């Protein structure tokens, strides 16, 4: 029964709620005013030159979409100099971008700059809290732990696996040429014609090369990194591979507005789970279950070795991680959960980007038949067993690896591909405190002040800095007037500005970044790509089958022009090479 005695209590509660609401509202308004008006007014980046935009206009597409980003970067550099600002989520969100190596080196090498929490959260959701998502001391400890798995010697020891999987891929493609897949593309629209087609086509079978290299490199990292056979090249339904592909099919569509809101308010995901979170969760369940099994098996094997008082000799990534998992030194010990997160990270990092490098390379070679022929001539000058090294005795396989590794034109073709089609389009850092960044290329500020070479620009804590990997690879100052052209020849007499110390990038490229977060897998990728291309180019001819475009989601992947909804694909014509 309602009693009127409660009315004053209810009124007081309502009043208190009203006050709390008003206080929260006032706080929200003050926060917004600070974010949109006060903070930008005192941001040192305000005085830098850069493109204009309306209050809520961002420049993300101009900066990150590979169909427009090369022009954007070139035009902005011409208009504002090598270091400028652009709009993040609106006019209030000034971000710094630079093509000045002094700036880039300062940012990538200094501990003041970290990967933003947003990037780390997105990566952690897909891959767990692996080395990608770590900063500070824990990152340093883990890097030290894994680096022996990427030494020149360790990578060379992996080459029998590269040969084995390259030959399996070759046989699979051979099989498809002999028995072309009948109606695998029946549900797909016709392919838009490529910009170039051969007058006398020698290759007739159309296959999605990106699909097959992706399976092959997944198998490679399974064996080389974890001593585990996924068999995804032979088994179309391999569950771990499919789980990865499904997860990235969803992630490649980009976060969208809901994804961004979920990032800032994770509760939304719990209250309104959508298809993307269901696919991701299901994929993660499979990856973790298989990963757990893999770790348990390896751990038992290592414990058995230890019981026989043997030292753990294996230098594959998983053995090194398990060694640390079993360590008695608590500062070096990885928990079981951490170990699984690392495993997931390396499966992704180790397979997808290398697969893209190989796929982009076949694509570029298909568009440049003269370069393809020159490369094939160089490869065929090797002894015939170079492309059958997996069945050769170990010493001769190592000799073949050395022979392949020292082929100048092959090296040039791969580096040129990595320069023109960097799988990672750009990276981003946030300043964790106020700083002054030295520059080497002068800048004119909006108020007319000139900052000269050797002087610094101030940057405020919390500012974002975009490192445009692709733009640095396309810079005409470094690579000359034909920087956007596929010209492997340039690597045979590298311009001075592209050589160390003028160019600080690993392998004279920005593709693998540099500094404490640089890619540890670069040697592995380059050698793996060389062995795959040796095997493929000496057996097949590649011709273009469709108009292929780049799309940058987490990595820069190939898509058929205007057919983005059908997912990443690189259909290519393939035929047997007849001597
Ligand atoms: C063509 C092949 C590859 C490319 C282009 C590439 C590119 C990159 C880039 C640009 C970064 C730095 C990202 C950033 O700072 O935001 C990176 C980091 C990383 N890469 Fe690679 N990568 C390749 C292959 C590999 C391979 C084969 C592995 C391992 C087997 C690997 C493992 C990693 C890891 C673990 C990191 C994080 C390092 C850290 O944060 O300390 N990558 N990679």
Coordinates of C-alpha atoms and ligand atoms in Angstrom, one line a residue:
X1 CA 0.0 0.0 0.0
X2 CA 1.5 3.4 -1.0
X3 CA 1.9 5.7 1.9
X4 CA 2.1 9.5 1.5
X5 CA 4.8 9.4 4.2
X6 CA 7.2 8.4 1.4
X7 CA 6.5 11.4 -0.8
X8 CA 9.2 13.7 0.8
X9 CA 11.7 10.8 0.6
X10 CA 11.0 10.2 -3.0
X11 CA 11.2 13.9 -3.8
X12 CA 14.6 14.1 -2.0
X13 CA 15.8 11.1 -4.0
X14 CA 14.6 12.7 -7.3
X15 CA 16.2 15.9 -6.4
X16 CA 19.5 14.2 -5.6
X17 CA 19.3 12.3 -8.9
X18 CA 18.6 15.6 -10.7
X19 CA 21.6 17.2 -9.1
X20 CA 23.8 14.2 -10.0
X21 CA 22.5 14.3 -13.5
X22 CA 23.2 18.1 -13.8
X23 CA 26.6 17.7 -12.3
X24 CA 27.4 14.9 -14.8
X25 CA 26.0 17.0 -17.7
X26 CA 28.0 20.0 -16.6
X27 CA 31.1 17.8 -16.5
X28 CA 30.4 16.4 -19.9
X29 CA 29.9 19.9 -21.3
X30 CA 33.1 21.2 -19.8
X31 CA 34.9 18.1 -21.1
X32 CA 33.5 18.8 -24.6
X33 CA 34.4 22.5 -24.5
X34 CA 37.9 21.6 -23.5
X35 CA 38.2 18.9 -26.2
X36 CA 36.8 20.9 -29.0
X37 CA 37.8 24.5 -28.2
X38 CA 40.3 25.0 -25.3
X39 CA 42.8 22.2 -25.8
X40 CA 43.2 22.8 -29.6
X41 CA 43.8 26.5 -29.1
X42 CA 46.8 25.8 -27.0
X43 CA 48.1 22.8 -29.1
X44 CA 51.4 23.7 -30.6
X45 CA 50.3 21.7 -33.7
X46 CA 47.7 24.5 -34.4
X47 CA 50.5 26.7 -35.7
X48 CA 51.7 24.1 -38.2
X49 CA 50.6 24.1 -41.8
X50 CA 48.3 21.4 -43.1
X51 CA 45.0 20.7 -45.0
X52 CA 41.9 22.5 -43.8
X53 CA 38.7 20.8 -43.0
X54 CA 35.3 21.6 -41.4
X55 CA 34.6 21.1 -37.7
X56 CA 34.0 17.3 -37.8
X57 CA 35.8 16.4 -41.1
X58 CA 38.6 13.9 -40.8
X59 CA 41.4 13.2 -43.3
X60 CA 41.6 9.4 -42.5
X61 CA 40.6 8.4 -46.0
X62 CA 43.1 10.7 -47.7
X63 CA 45.9 9.4 -45.4
X64 CA 45.1 5.7 -45.3
X65 CA 43.3 4.7 -48.4
X66 CA 46.0 3.5 -50.9
X67 CA 43.8 4.5 -53.9
X68 CA 44.3 8.2 -52.9
X69 CA 47.1 8.3 -50.3
X70 CA 50.1 8.5 -52.6
X71 CA 48.6 11.7 -54.2
X72 CA 47.6 13.1 -50.9
X73 CA 51.1 12.7 -49.4
X74 CA 52.8 14.1 -52.5
X75 CA 50.4 17.1 -52.7
X76 CA 50.6 17.9 -48.9
X77 CA 54.4 17.6 -49.0
X78 CA 54.6 20.1 -51.9
X79 CA 52.2 22.5 -50.2
X80 CA 53.4 22.3 -46.5
X81 CA 56.8 20.8 -46.5
X82 CA 57.8 17.4 -45.1
X83 CA 56.3 17.9 -41.7
X84 CA 52.7 19.0 -41.3
X85 CA 49.4 18.4 -39.5
X86 CA 46.1 17.0 -40.5
X87 CA 42.7 16.4 -38.9
X88 CA 42.0 13.2 -37.0
X89 CA 38.4 12.9 -35.8
X90 CA 37.8 16.6 -36.6
X91 CA 39.3 20.1 -36.6
X92 CA 40.0 19.8 -32.9
X93 CA 42.1 16.6 -33.3
X94 CA 45.4 17.8 -34.8
X95 CA 47.8 15.0 -35.8
X96 CA 51.3 15.2 -36.9
X97 CA 52.7 13.5 -40.1
X98 CA 56.2 13.7 -41.3
X99 CA 58.3 12.5 -44.2
X100 CA 61.4 13.9 -42.6
X101 CA 63.6 11.0 -41.5
X102 CA 65.0 13.0 -38.5
X103 CA 61.4 13.3 -37.2
X104 CA 60.5 9.7 -38.0
X105 CA 63.7 8.4 -36.3
X106 CA 63.1 10.5 -33.2
X107 CA 59.6 9.2 -32.8
X108 CA 60.3 5.5 -33.6
X109 CA 63.4 5.3 -31.5
X110 CA 62.3 7.3 -28.4
X111 CA 60.5 5.6 -25.4
X112 CA 58.4 8.8 -25.1
X113 CA 56.3 7.5 -28.0
X114 CA 54.1 4.4 -27.7
X115 CA 51.4 2.7 -29.8
X116 CA 48.1 4.3 -28.8
X117 CA 45.8 2.3 -26.5
X118 CA 43.2 2.2 -29.3
X119 CA 45.6 0.4 -31.6
X120 CA 46.7 -2.0 -28.9
X121 CA 43.1 -2.7 -27.9
X122 CA 42.0 -3.5 -31.5
X123 CA 45.1 -5.8 -31.9
X124 CA 44.6 -7.4 -28.5
X125 CA 40.9 -8.3 -29.3
X126 CA 42.1 -10.2 -32.4
X127 CA 45.4 -11.6 -31.3
X128 CA 45.5 -11.4 -27.6
X129 CA 48.0 -9.3 -25.6
X130 CA 51.0 -10.3 -27.7
X131 CA 54.2 -8.5 -28.3
X132 CA 52.4 -6.2 -30.8
X133 CA 50.3 -4.8 -27.9
X134 CA 53.1 -4.4 -25.3
X135 CA 55.1 -1.4 -24.3
X136 CA 57.8 -0.6 -21.8
X137 CA 59.7 -3.2 -19.7
X138 CA 57.5 -6.2 -20.5
X139 CA 57.9 -5.5 -24.2
X140 CA 61.7 -5.3 -23.9
X141 CA 61.9 -8.6 -21.9
X142 CA 59.7 -10.4 -24.5
X143 CA 61.7 -9.0 -27.5
X144 CA 64.9 -10.2 -25.9
X145 CA 63.4 -13.6 -25.4
X146 CA 62.2 -14.1 -29.0
X147 CA 65.0 -12.5 -31.0
X148 CA 67.2 -15.7 -31.1
X149 CA 64.4 -17.3 -33.2
X150 CA 65.0 -14.6 -35.9
X151 CA 68.8 -14.7 -36.1
X152 CA 70.4 -15.3 -39.5
X153 CA 71.4 -18.8 -38.4
X154 CA 67.9 -19.6 -37.1
X155 CA 66.3 -18.4 -40.3
X156 CA 68.7 -20.4 -42.5
X157 CA 67.7 -23.5 -40.5
X158 CA 64.1 -22.9 -41.5
X159 CA 64.8 -23.1 -45.3
X160 CA 64.0 -26.8 -45.7
X161 CA 60.5 -25.9 -44.6
X162 CA 60.3 -23.0 -47.0
X163 CA 61.4 -25.3 -49.9
X164 CA 59.0 -28.0 -48.8
X165 CA 56.0 -25.7 -48.7
X166 CA 56.9 -23.8 -51.9
X167 CA 57.1 -27.2 -53.7
X168 CA 53.7 -28.2 -52.3
X169 CA 52.3 -25.0 -53.5
X170 CA 53.8 -25.5 -57.0
X171 CA 52.3 -29.0 -57.1
X172 CA 48.9 -27.7 -56.0
X173 CA 49.0 -25.0 -58.8
X174 CA 50.2 -27.7 -61.3
X175 CA 47.2 -29.7 -60.4
X176 CA 44.9 -26.8 -60.9
X177 CA 46.4 -26.2 -64.4
X178 CA 45.9 -29.9 -65.3
X179 CA 42.4 -29.9 -63.8
X180 CA 41.1 -26.3 -63.8
X181 CA 38.6 -25.7 -61.1
X182 CA 35.2 -26.0 -62.8
X183 CA 32.8 -23.5 -61.3
X184 CA 34.5 -22.3 -58.2
X185 CA 33.8 -18.7 -59.3
X186 CA 30.3 -19.3 -60.6
X187 CA 28.8 -17.1 -57.9
X188 CA 31.2 -14.2 -58.6
X189 CA 30.6 -11.4 -61.1
X190 CA 32.9 -11.3 -64.2
X191 CA 36.4 -9.9 -63.6
X192 CA 37.0 -6.4 -64.8
X193 CA 39.8 -6.4 -67.4
X194 CA 43.4 -5.7 -66.3
X195 CA 45.2 -2.5 -67.3
X196 CA 47.5 -4.6 -69.4
X197 CA 47.0 -7.9 -71.2
X198 CA 49.4 -10.0 -73.1
X199 CA 49.0 -10.0 -76.9
X200 CA 49.7 -13.8 -77.0
X201 CA 48.5 -15.3 -73.8
X202 CA 50.4 -18.4 -72.6
X203 CA 48.5 -18.7 -69.4
X204 CA 44.9 -19.7 -69.3
X205 CA 44.0 -21.0 -65.8
X206 CA 42.8 -18.3 -63.5
X207 CA 43.5 -18.8 -59.8
X208 CA 43.4 -16.6 -56.7
X209 CA 47.1 -16.5 -55.9
X210 CA 46.6 -14.6 -52.7
X211 CA 44.4 -17.5 -51.4
X212 CA 47.0 -20.1 -52.1
X213 CA 50.1 -18.2 -50.9
X214 CA 48.2 -17.4 -47.7
X215 CA 47.6 -21.1 -47.0
X216 CA 51.3 -21.9 -47.8
X217 CA 52.8 -19.3 -45.6
X218 CA 50.4 -20.3 -42.8
X219 CA 51.8 -23.8 -43.0
X220 CA 55.3 -22.4 -43.0
X221 CA 54.9 -20.5 -39.8
X222 CA 53.2 -23.5 -38.2
X223 CA 56.3 -25.6 -38.9
X224 CA 59.0 -22.9 -38.5
X225 CA 57.5 -21.1 -35.5
X226 CA 55.7 -23.9 -33.7
X227 CA 57.0 -27.2 -35.1
X228 CA 53.4 -28.0 -36.1
X229 CA 51.8 -29.2 -39.4
X230 CA 48.6 -27.4 -40.2
X231 CA 48.3 -28.9 -43.7
X232 CA 46.2 -26.0 -44.8
X233 CA 47.6 -26.3 -48.3
X234 CA 46.2 -29.8 -48.8
X235 CA 43.2 -29.6 -46.5
X236 CA 40.7 -27.0 -47.6
X237 CA 38.8 -27.3 -44.3
X238 CA 41.8 -26.9 -41.9
X239 CA 40.0 -25.3 -38.9
X240 CA 42.7 -23.1 -37.5
X241 CA 43.4 -21.5 -40.9
X242 CA 39.7 -21.0 -41.6
X243 CA 39.2 -19.5 -38.1
X244 CA 41.9 -16.9 -38.9
X245 CA 40.5 -16.1 -42.3
X246 CA 37.0 -15.6 -41.0
X247 CA 38.2 -13.4 -38.2
X248 CA 40.2 -11.2 -40.6
X249 CA 37.4 -11.2 -43.2
X250 CA 35.3 -9.4 -40.6
X251 CA 38.2 -7.2 -39.3
X252 CA 39.1 -6.1 -42.8
X253 CA 35.8 -4.4 -43.2
X254 CA 37.1 -1.8 -40.7
X255 CA 35.6 -0.9 -37.3
X256 CA 32.9 1.5 -38.6
X257 CA 31.1 3.9 -36.2
X258 CA 29.8 1.0 -34.0
X259 CA 33.3 -0.4 -33.8
X260 CA 34.7 2.9 -32.6
X261 CA 32.0 3.3 -30.1
X262 CA 32.7 -0.3 -28.8
X263 CA 36.3 0.7 -28.4
X264 CA 35.4 3.6 -26.1
X265 CA 32.4 1.9 -24.4
X266 CA 33.1 -1.9 -24.3
X267 CA 29.7 -2.5 -22.6
X268 CA 28.0 -2.0 -26.0
X269 CA 29.6 -5.2 -27.3
X270 CA 28.2 -7.1 -24.3
X271 CA 24.7 -5.6 -24.6
X272 CA 24.4 -5.7 -28.4
X273 CA 26.6 -8.5 -29.8
X274 CA 26.6 -8.4 -33.6
X275 CA 27.7 -10.8 -36.3
X276 CA 31.2 -9.4 -36.3
X277 CA 31.7 -10.1 -32.5
X278 CA 30.2 -13.6 -32.9
X279 CA 32.5 -14.5 -35.8
X280 CA 35.5 -13.1 -33.9
X281 CA 34.6 -14.9 -30.7
X282 CA 34.0 -18.2 -32.5
X283 CA 37.3 -17.9 -34.4
X284 CA 39.2 -17.1 -31.1
X285 CA 37.6 -20.1 -29.5
X286 CA 39.0 -22.4 -32.2
X287 CA 42.4 -20.7 -32.2
X288 CA 42.8 -20.9 -28.5
X289 CA 41.7 -24.6 -28.3
X290 CA 44.1 -25.6 -31.0
X291 CA 46.8 -23.3 -29.6
X292 CA 46.4 -24.8 -26.1
X293 CA 46.8 -28.3 -27.5
X294 CA 49.9 -27.3 -29.4
X295 CA 51.4 -25.7 -26.3
X296 CA 50.6 -28.7 -24.1
X297 CA 52.2 -31.1 -26.6
X298 CA 55.4 -29.1 -27.0
X299 CA 55.6 -28.5 -23.2
X300 CA 55.4 -32.3 -22.5
X301 CA 58.1 -32.9 -25.1
X302 CA 60.4 -30.3 -23.6
X303 CA 59.7 -31.5 -20.0
X304 CA 60.6 -35.0 -21.2
X305 CA 63.9 -33.7 -22.7
X306 CA 64.6 -31.9 -19.4
X307 CA 64.0 -35.0 -17.5
X308 CA 66.7 -36.6 -19.5
X309 CA 68.9 -33.7 -18.4
X310 CA 69.2 -32.5 -22.0
X311 CA 69.3 -28.8 -22.7
X312 CA 66.4 -27.3 -24.8
X313 CA 68.0 -27.0 -28.1
X314 CA 65.1 -26.0 -30.3
X315 CA 65.2 -22.4 -31.3
X316 CA 61.7 -22.2 -32.8
X317 CA 59.5 -19.4 -31.3
X318 CA 57.3 -21.8 -29.3
X319 CA 60.3 -23.6 -27.7
X320 CA 61.8 -20.2 -26.7
X321 CA 58.4 -19.1 -25.2
X322 CA 57.9 -22.4 -23.4
X323 CA 61.4 -22.2 -22.0
X324 CA 60.5 -18.9 -20.5
X325 CA 57.1 -20.3 -19.3
X326 CA 59.1 -23.0 -17.4
X327 CA 61.7 -20.5 -16.1
X328 CA 62.4 -20.4 -12.4
X329 CA 63.2 -16.7 -12.6
X330 CA 59.9 -15.0 -12.0
X331 CA 60.9 -11.8 -14.0
X332 CA 61.3 -14.0 -17.1
X333 CA 58.3 -16.3 -16.6
X334 CA 55.4 -16.2 -19.1
X335 CA 52.1 -17.4 -17.8
X336 CA 50.1 -20.0 -19.9
X337 CA 47.7 -17.2 -21.0
X338 CA 50.5 -14.9 -22.1
X339 CA 52.1 -17.8 -24.0
X340 CA 48.9 -18.4 -26.0
X341 CA 48.6 -14.7 -26.8
X342 CA 52.1 -14.7 -28.2
X343 CA 51.4 -17.8 -30.3
X344 CA 48.4 -16.1 -31.9
X345 CA 50.4 -13.0 -32.6
X346 CA 53.1 -14.9 -34.4
X347 CA 50.7 -17.0 -36.4
X348 CA 49.2 -13.8 -37.8
X349 CA 52.4 -11.7 -38.1
X350 CA 54.4 -14.5 -39.5
X351 CA 52.0 -15.6 -42.3
X352 CA 49.8 -12.9 -43.6
X353 CA 52.4 -10.2 -44.4
X354 CA 54.8 -12.6 -46.1
X355 CA 52.0 -14.1 -48.1
X356 CA 51.0 -10.6 -49.3
X357 CA 54.6 -9.9 -50.3
X358 CA 54.6 -13.0 -52.5
X359 CA 51.2 -12.3 -53.9
X360 CA 52.0 -8.7 -54.7
X361 CA 55.2 -9.8 -56.3
X362 CA 53.5 -12.2 -58.7
X363 CA 51.0 -9.5 -59.5
X364 CA 53.7 -6.9 -60.4
X365 CA 55.5 -9.5 -62.4
X366 CA 52.3 -10.3 -64.3
X367 CA 52.0 -6.6 -65.3
X368 CA 55.7 -6.5 -66.3
X369 CA 56.4 -9.5 -68.5
X370 CA 59.9 -8.2 -69.4
X371 CA 60.9 -8.1 -65.8
X372 CA 59.3 -11.5 -65.2
X373 CA 61.4 -13.0 -68.1
X374 CA 64.6 -11.4 -66.8
X375 CA 64.0 -12.8 -63.4
X376 CA 63.2 -16.3 -64.8
X377 CA 66.4 -16.2 -66.8
X378 CA 68.4 -15.5 -63.6
X379 CA 66.6 -18.2 -61.7
X380 CA 67.1 -20.8 -64.4
X381 CA 70.8 -20.1 -64.4
X382 CA 70.8 -21.8 -61.0
X383 CA 71.5 -25.6 -61.0
X384 CA 68.2 -27.5 -61.6
X385 CA 67.9 -28.8 -58.1
X386 CA 67.5 -25.3 -56.7
X387 CA 63.8 -25.6 -57.0
X388 CA 63.7 -29.2 -55.7
X389 CA 65.9 -28.5 -52.7
X390 CA 63.5 -30.1 -50.2
X391 CA 64.6 -33.5 -51.4
X392 CA 68.3 -32.7 -51.6
X393 CA 70.7 -33.6 -48.9
X394 CA 70.9 -30.9 -46.2
X395 CA 74.3 -29.5 -47.2
X396 CA 73.3 -29.1 -50.8
X397 CA 70.0 -27.5 -49.7
X398 CA 72.0 -25.0 -47.7
X399 CA 74.2 -24.3 -50.7
X400 CA 71.1 -23.8 -52.8
X401 CA 69.7 -21.4 -50.2
X402 CA 73.0 -19.4 -50.3
X403 CA 72.9 -19.4 -54.1
X404 CA 69.3 -18.2 -54.2
X405 CA 69.9 -15.6 -51.5
X406 CA 72.8 -14.1 -53.5
X407 CA 70.9 -13.7 -56.8
X408 CA 71.0 -9.9 -57.4
X409 CA 67.9 -9.5 -59.6
X410 CA 65.7 -11.7 -57.4
X411 CA 66.8 -9.6 -54.4
X412 CA 66.0 -6.5 -56.4
X413 CA 62.5 -7.7 -57.4
X414 CA 61.6 -8.6 -53.9
X415 CA 62.8 -5.4 -52.3
X416 CA 61.1 -3.4 -55.1
X417 CA 57.8 -5.2 -54.4
X418 CA 58.1 -4.6 -50.6
X419 CA 58.8 -0.9 -51.4
X420 CA 55.8 -0.5 -53.7
X421 CA 53.3 -2.7 -51.9
X422 CA 54.2 -2.5 -48.2
X423 CA 51.8 -4.8 -46.4
X424 CA 51.7 -2.4 -43.4
X425 CA 50.6 1.0 -44.9
X426 CA 51.5 3.1 -41.9
X427 CA 51.9 3.1 -38.2
X428 CA 50.9 5.4 -35.4
X429 CA 52.4 6.6 -32.1
X430 CA 51.2 8.8 -29.2
X431 CA 53.4 11.1 -27.1
X432 CA 53.3 10.0 -23.5
X433 CA 54.7 13.4 -22.4
X434 CA 55.6 16.8 -23.8
X435 CA 58.5 16.7 -26.2
X436 CA 60.6 18.6 -28.7
X437 CA 61.1 16.8 -32.0
X438 CA 64.2 17.7 -34.1
X439 CA 63.7 18.3 -37.8
X440 CA 66.1 18.2 -40.8
X441 CA 63.9 19.8 -43.4
X442 CA 62.8 23.4 -42.7
X443 CA 59.1 24.2 -42.0
X444 CA 57.2 27.5 -42.3
X445 CA 54.6 27.9 -39.5
X446 CA 51.3 29.6 -40.0
X447 CA 52.4 32.7 -38.1
X448 CA 55.4 33.1 -40.5
X449 CA 58.1 31.6 -38.2
X450 CA 60.6 29.4 -40.0
X451 CA 61.9 26.3 -38.1
X452 CA 65.3 25.5 -39.5
X453 CA 67.1 22.2 -39.9
X454 CA 68.5 21.1 -36.5
X455 CA 65.8 23.1 -34.6
X456 CA 62.8 21.4 -32.9
X457 CA 59.1 21.5 -33.0
X458 CA 57.1 21.2 -29.7
X459 CA 54.7 18.4 -29.3
X460 CA 52.2 18.0 -26.5
X461 CA 51.5 14.9 -24.4
X462 CA 48.7 12.9 -26.0
X463 CA 49.4 14.0 -29.6
X464 CA 49.2 11.4 -32.3
X465 CA 52.0 11.0 -34.8
X466 CA 51.4 9.1 -38.1
X467 CA 54.4 7.4 -39.6
X468 CA 53.5 7.0 -43.3
X469 CA 55.3 3.9 -44.3
X470 CA 54.0 3.8 -47.8
X471 CA 54.6 7.5 -48.4
X472 CA 58.3 7.2 -47.2
X473 CA 58.7 4.3 -49.7
X474 CA 57.2 6.5 -52.4
X475 CA 59.2 9.6 -51.6
X476 CA 60.7 11.2 -54.8
X477 CA 63.4 12.8 -52.7
X478 CA 64.7 9.3 -51.9
X479 CA 63.7 7.2 -54.9
X480 CA 63.7 9.8 -57.7
X481 CA 61.1 10.9 -60.2
X482 CA 59.9 7.3 -60.9
X483 CA 59.3 6.5 -57.2
X484 CA 55.9 5.0 -57.9
X485 CA 57.0 2.8 -60.8
X486 CA 58.0 -0.9 -60.5
X487 CA 61.7 -0.7 -61.4
X488 CA 63.8 -3.4 -59.7
X489 CA 66.8 -2.2 -61.6
X490 CA 67.1 0.7 -59.1
X491 CA 68.3 -1.7 -56.5
X492 CA 71.3 -2.6 -58.5
X493 CA 72.7 0.9 -58.0
X494 CA 70.8 2.2 -55.0
X495 CA 70.5 6.1 -54.7
X496 CA 72.7 7.6 -52.0
X497 CA 69.6 8.8 -50.0
X498 CA 68.3 5.2 -49.9
X499 CA 71.5 3.9 -48.4
X500 CA 72.3 3.7 -44.7
X501 CA 72.9 6.0 -42.8
X502 CA 70.8 8.5 -44.8
X503 CA 68.0 5.8 -44.8
X504 CA 67.4 4.3 -41.4
X505 CA 64.9 1.7 -42.5
X506 CA 65.6 -2.1 -42.3
X507 CA 66.7 -3.4 -45.7
X508 CA 66.7 0.2 -47.0
X509 CA 63.0 0.3 -46.8
X510 CA 60.4 1.6 -44.4
X511 CA 58.3 -1.5 -44.9
X512 CA 59.5 -3.3 -41.7
X513 CA 59.7 0.0 -39.8
X514 CA 62.7 0.4 -37.4
X515 CA 63.4 1.1 -33.7
X516 CA 62.4 -1.0 -30.7
X517 CA 59.1 -2.1 -32.3
X518 CA 60.7 -2.9 -35.7
X519 CA 59.7 -6.1 -37.4
X520 CA 61.8 -9.0 -36.0
X521 CA 60.7 -11.3 -38.9
X522 CA 62.1 -9.3 -41.8
X523 CA 65.0 -11.8 -42.7
X524 CA 62.6 -14.7 -42.4
X525 CA 60.1 -13.0 -44.8
X526 CA 62.7 -12.0 -47.4
X527 CA 64.3 -15.4 -47.5
X528 CA 60.9 -17.2 -47.6
X529 CA 59.7 -14.9 -50.4
X530 CA 62.9 -15.6 -52.4
X531 CA 62.5 -19.3 -52.1
X532 CA 58.8 -19.3 -53.0
X533 CA 59.4 -17.0 -56.0
X534 CA 62.3 -19.2 -57.2
X535 CA 60.0 -22.2 -57.2
X536 CA 57.0 -20.4 -58.8
X537 CA 58.7 -18.3 -61.4
X538 CA 60.9 -21.0 -62.7
X539 CA 57.8 -23.2 -63.3
X540 CA 55.0 -20.9 -64.2
X541 CA 54.2 -17.9 -66.3
X542 CA 51.9 -15.3 -64.7
X543 CA 49.7 -12.9 -66.6
X544 CA 47.2 -10.4 -65.2
X545 CA 43.5 -11.6 -65.1
X546 CA 41.7 -8.6 -63.6
X547 CA 42.0 -5.0 -62.5
X548 CA 43.4 -5.3 -59.0
X549 CA 43.3 -2.6 -56.3
X550 CA 44.9 -2.2 -52.9
X551 CA 42.8 -1.9 -49.9
X552 CA 44.2 -1.0 -46.5
X553 CA 42.4 -2.6 -43.5
X554 CA 44.8 -4.0 -40.9
X555 CA 47.2 -5.0 -43.8
X556 CA 47.2 -3.7 -47.4
X557 CA 45.4 -6.5 -49.3
X558 CA 44.5 -7.0 -52.9
X559 CA 40.9 -6.7 -54.1
X560 CA 39.2 -7.0 -57.5
X561 CA 38.2 -3.5 -58.6
X562 CA 34.6 -2.7 -57.5
X563 CA 34.2 -6.2 -55.9
X564 CA 35.3 -5.4 -52.4
X565 CA 32.3 -7.2 -50.9
X566 CA 33.7 -10.5 -52.2
X567 CA 36.7 -10.2 -49.9
X568 CA 40.4 -10.1 -50.6
X569 CA 41.3 -11.8 -53.9
X570 CA 44.1 -11.7 -56.5
X571 CA 42.9 -13.7 -59.5
X572 CA 45.9 -14.2 -61.9
X573 CA 46.4 -16.2 -65.1
X574 CA 48.8 -19.0 -64.7
X575 CA 50.4 -21.3 -67.2
X576 CA 53.3 -23.8 -67.3
X577 CA 56.6 -22.4 -68.4
X578 CA 57.9 -24.4 -71.3
X579 CA 61.7 -24.1 -72.1
Ligands
LIG1 C1 56.7 -9.0 -45.6 C2 56.6 -9.3 -44.3 C3 56.5 -8.4 -43.1 C4 56.2 -7.1 -43.1 C5 56.0 -6.1 -44.2 C6 56.2 -6.8 -41.7 C7 56.0 -5.5 -41.2 C8 56.1 -5.1 -39.9 C9 56.0 -3.8 -39.4 C10 55.9 -2.5 -40.2 C11 56.1 -3.8 -38.0 C12 56.0 -2.6 -37.1 C13 54.6 -2.2 -36.7 C14 54.5 -1.0 -35.9 O1 55.5 -0.5 -35.4 O2 53.4 -0.5 -35.6 C15 56.1 -5.2 -37.7 C16 56.2 -5.7 -36.4 C17 56.2 -7.0 -36.1 N1 56.4 -8.1 -36.9 FE1 56.5 -8.0 -38.9 N2 56.4 -7.9 -40.9 C18 56.6 -9.0 -41.8 C19 56.8 -10.3 -41.4 C20 56.9 -10.7 -40.2 C21 57.2 -12.1 -39.8 C22 57.5 -13.2 -40.8 C23 57.1 -12.2 -38.4 C24 57.2 -13.3 -37.5 C25 57.4 -14.6 -37.8 C26 56.7 -10.8 -38.0 C27 56.5 -10.5 -36.6 C28 56.4 -9.2 -36.2 C29 56.2 -8.9 -34.8 C30 56.1 -9.9 -33.6 C31 56.1 -7.5 -34.7 C32 55.9 -6.6 -33.5 C33 57.2 -6.2 -33.0 C34 57.1 -5.3 -31.7 O3 56.1 -4.7 -31.5 O4 58.1 -5.4 -31.0 N3 56.6 -10.0 -39.0 N4 56.1 -6.0 -38.8

